[in-house]
XYZ file of C-alpha atoms in Angstrom:
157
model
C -14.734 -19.203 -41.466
C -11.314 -17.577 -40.896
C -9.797 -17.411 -37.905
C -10.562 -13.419 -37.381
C -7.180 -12.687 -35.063
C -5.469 -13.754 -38.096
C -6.902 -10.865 -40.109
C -5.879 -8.587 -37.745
C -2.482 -9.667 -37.182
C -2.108 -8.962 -41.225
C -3.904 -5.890 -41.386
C -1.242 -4.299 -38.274
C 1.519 -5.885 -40.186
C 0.622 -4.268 -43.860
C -0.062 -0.711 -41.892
C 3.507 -1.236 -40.048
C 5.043 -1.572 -43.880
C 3.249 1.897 -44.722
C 6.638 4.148 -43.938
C 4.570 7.427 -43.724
C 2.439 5.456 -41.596
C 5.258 4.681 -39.228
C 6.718 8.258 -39.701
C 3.470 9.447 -38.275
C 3.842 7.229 -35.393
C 6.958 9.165 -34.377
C 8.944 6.230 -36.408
C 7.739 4.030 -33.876
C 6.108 1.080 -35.967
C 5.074 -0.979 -32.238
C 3.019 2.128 -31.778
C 0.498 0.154 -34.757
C -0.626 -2.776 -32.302
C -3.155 -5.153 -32.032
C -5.734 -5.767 -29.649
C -6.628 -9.463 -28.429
C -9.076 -10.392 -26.379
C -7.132 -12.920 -23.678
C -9.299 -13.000 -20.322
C -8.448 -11.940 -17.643
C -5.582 -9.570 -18.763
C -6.810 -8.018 -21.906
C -10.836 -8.007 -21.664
C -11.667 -4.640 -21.747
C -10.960 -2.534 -25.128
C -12.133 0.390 -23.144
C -8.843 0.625 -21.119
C -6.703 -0.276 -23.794
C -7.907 2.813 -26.200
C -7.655 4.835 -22.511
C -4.275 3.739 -22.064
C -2.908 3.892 -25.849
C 0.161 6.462 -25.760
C -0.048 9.949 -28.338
C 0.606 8.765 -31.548
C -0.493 5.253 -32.005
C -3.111 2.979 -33.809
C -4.561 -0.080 -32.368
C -6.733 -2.406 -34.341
C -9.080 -4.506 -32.945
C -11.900 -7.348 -34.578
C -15.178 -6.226 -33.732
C -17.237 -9.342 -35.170
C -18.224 -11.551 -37.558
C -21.554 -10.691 -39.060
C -23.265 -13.253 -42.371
C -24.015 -10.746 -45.522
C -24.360 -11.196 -49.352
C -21.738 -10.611 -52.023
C -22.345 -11.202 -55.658
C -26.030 -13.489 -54.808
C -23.942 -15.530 -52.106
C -23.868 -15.840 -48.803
C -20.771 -14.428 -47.282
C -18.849 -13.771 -43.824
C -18.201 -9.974 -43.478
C -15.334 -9.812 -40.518
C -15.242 -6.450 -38.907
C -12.650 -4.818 -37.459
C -12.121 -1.280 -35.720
C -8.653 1.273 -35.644
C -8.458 3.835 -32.994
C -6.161 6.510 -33.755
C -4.321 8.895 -32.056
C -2.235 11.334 -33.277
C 0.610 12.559 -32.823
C 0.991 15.943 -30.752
C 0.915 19.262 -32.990
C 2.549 22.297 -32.294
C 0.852 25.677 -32.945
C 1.169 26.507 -36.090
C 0.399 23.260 -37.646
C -2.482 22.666 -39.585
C -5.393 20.698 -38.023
C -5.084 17.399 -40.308
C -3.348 14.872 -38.519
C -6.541 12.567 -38.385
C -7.359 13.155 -42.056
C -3.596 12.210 -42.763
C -3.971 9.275 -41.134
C -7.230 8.304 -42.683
C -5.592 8.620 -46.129
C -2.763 6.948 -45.691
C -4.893 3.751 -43.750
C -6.860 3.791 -47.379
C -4.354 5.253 -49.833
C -0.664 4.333 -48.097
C 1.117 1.592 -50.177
C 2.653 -1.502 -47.797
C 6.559 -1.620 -49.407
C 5.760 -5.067 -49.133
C 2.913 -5.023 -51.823
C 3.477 -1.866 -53.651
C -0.293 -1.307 -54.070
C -2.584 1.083 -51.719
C -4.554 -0.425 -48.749
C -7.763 -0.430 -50.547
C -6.983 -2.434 -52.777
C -4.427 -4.623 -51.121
C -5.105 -8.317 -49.774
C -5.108 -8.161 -45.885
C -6.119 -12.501 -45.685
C -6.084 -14.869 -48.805
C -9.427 -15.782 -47.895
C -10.740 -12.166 -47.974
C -11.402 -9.762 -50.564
C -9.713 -6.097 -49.928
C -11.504 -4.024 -47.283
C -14.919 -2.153 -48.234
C -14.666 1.306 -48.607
C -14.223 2.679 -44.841
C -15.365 5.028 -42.249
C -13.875 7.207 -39.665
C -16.003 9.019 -36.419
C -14.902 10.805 -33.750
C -15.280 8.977 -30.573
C -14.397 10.159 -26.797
C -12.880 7.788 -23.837
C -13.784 7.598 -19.975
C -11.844 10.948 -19.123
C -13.580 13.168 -22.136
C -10.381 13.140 -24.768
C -11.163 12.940 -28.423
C -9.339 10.162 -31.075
C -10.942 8.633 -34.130
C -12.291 5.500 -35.116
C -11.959 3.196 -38.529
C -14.419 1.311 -39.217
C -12.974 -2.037 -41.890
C -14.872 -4.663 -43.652
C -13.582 -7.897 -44.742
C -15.620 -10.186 -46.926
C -14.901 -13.597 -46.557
C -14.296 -15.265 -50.486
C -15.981 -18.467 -49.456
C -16.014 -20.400 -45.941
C -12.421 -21.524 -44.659
């Protein structure tokens, strides 16, 4: 089994090569961050989505769950993005989340020159499954949006 910080540490550093990514984060590509569990400084997500400044992204492994791919038995690593976008002036139409959401799936990494989809976030992982995005709401009642990813593991590192 991979070691899952590892994915996410690739998949932040692919979405930090997406330039329209990084123009949506005010050109700010540290504003695309990930989140680590380290006790006792960073053990509550909850805070850290509170706390994330307007825009960012920060991407975060939910778990490890066992699944089937092709008759085998696989690892299927999941990991979460919360977004937030950047501030809109009136005027503006209302699709900075869906701009987001396309470029996470459709935005080509200079590094790779092929979309997110289909691009290779770990050596040991196929690309992501075909993902999700729900609104969610934090402690103090403000809105972002989640990503829901899906790695499946090729075999078992």
């Amino acid at each position: 089994m991979i070691d899952a910080s590892v994915l996410v540490d690739n998949l932040v550093g692919l979405l930090r090569d997406i330039p329209e990514l990084v123009a949506e984060m005010n050109g700010d590509a540290d504003r695309i961050c990930a989140y680590h569990d380290q006790y006792p400084k960073r053990s509550s997500l909850a805070l850290a989505i509170h706390q994330m400044p307007v825009p960012s992204m920060l991407v975060a492994w939910q778990g490890t769950v066992p699944g089937s791919f092709g008759g085998n038995d696989v690892w299927k690593h999941q990991a979460t993005l919360y977004l937030r976008a950047r501030e809109t002036a009136d005027g503006d139409p209302p699709t900075a989340y869906c701009r987001l959401f396309r470029l996470i799936t459709k935005g080509i990494p200079e590094s790779t020159g092929v979309p997110m989809i289909n691009s290779t976030i770990h050596p040991s992982c196929y690309p992501m499954d075909i993902p999700s995005i729900q609104r969610a709401t934090d402690a103090e009642g403000l809105d972002y949006f989640e990503v829901n990813l899906s790695f499946v593991e090729t075999g078992d590192d």
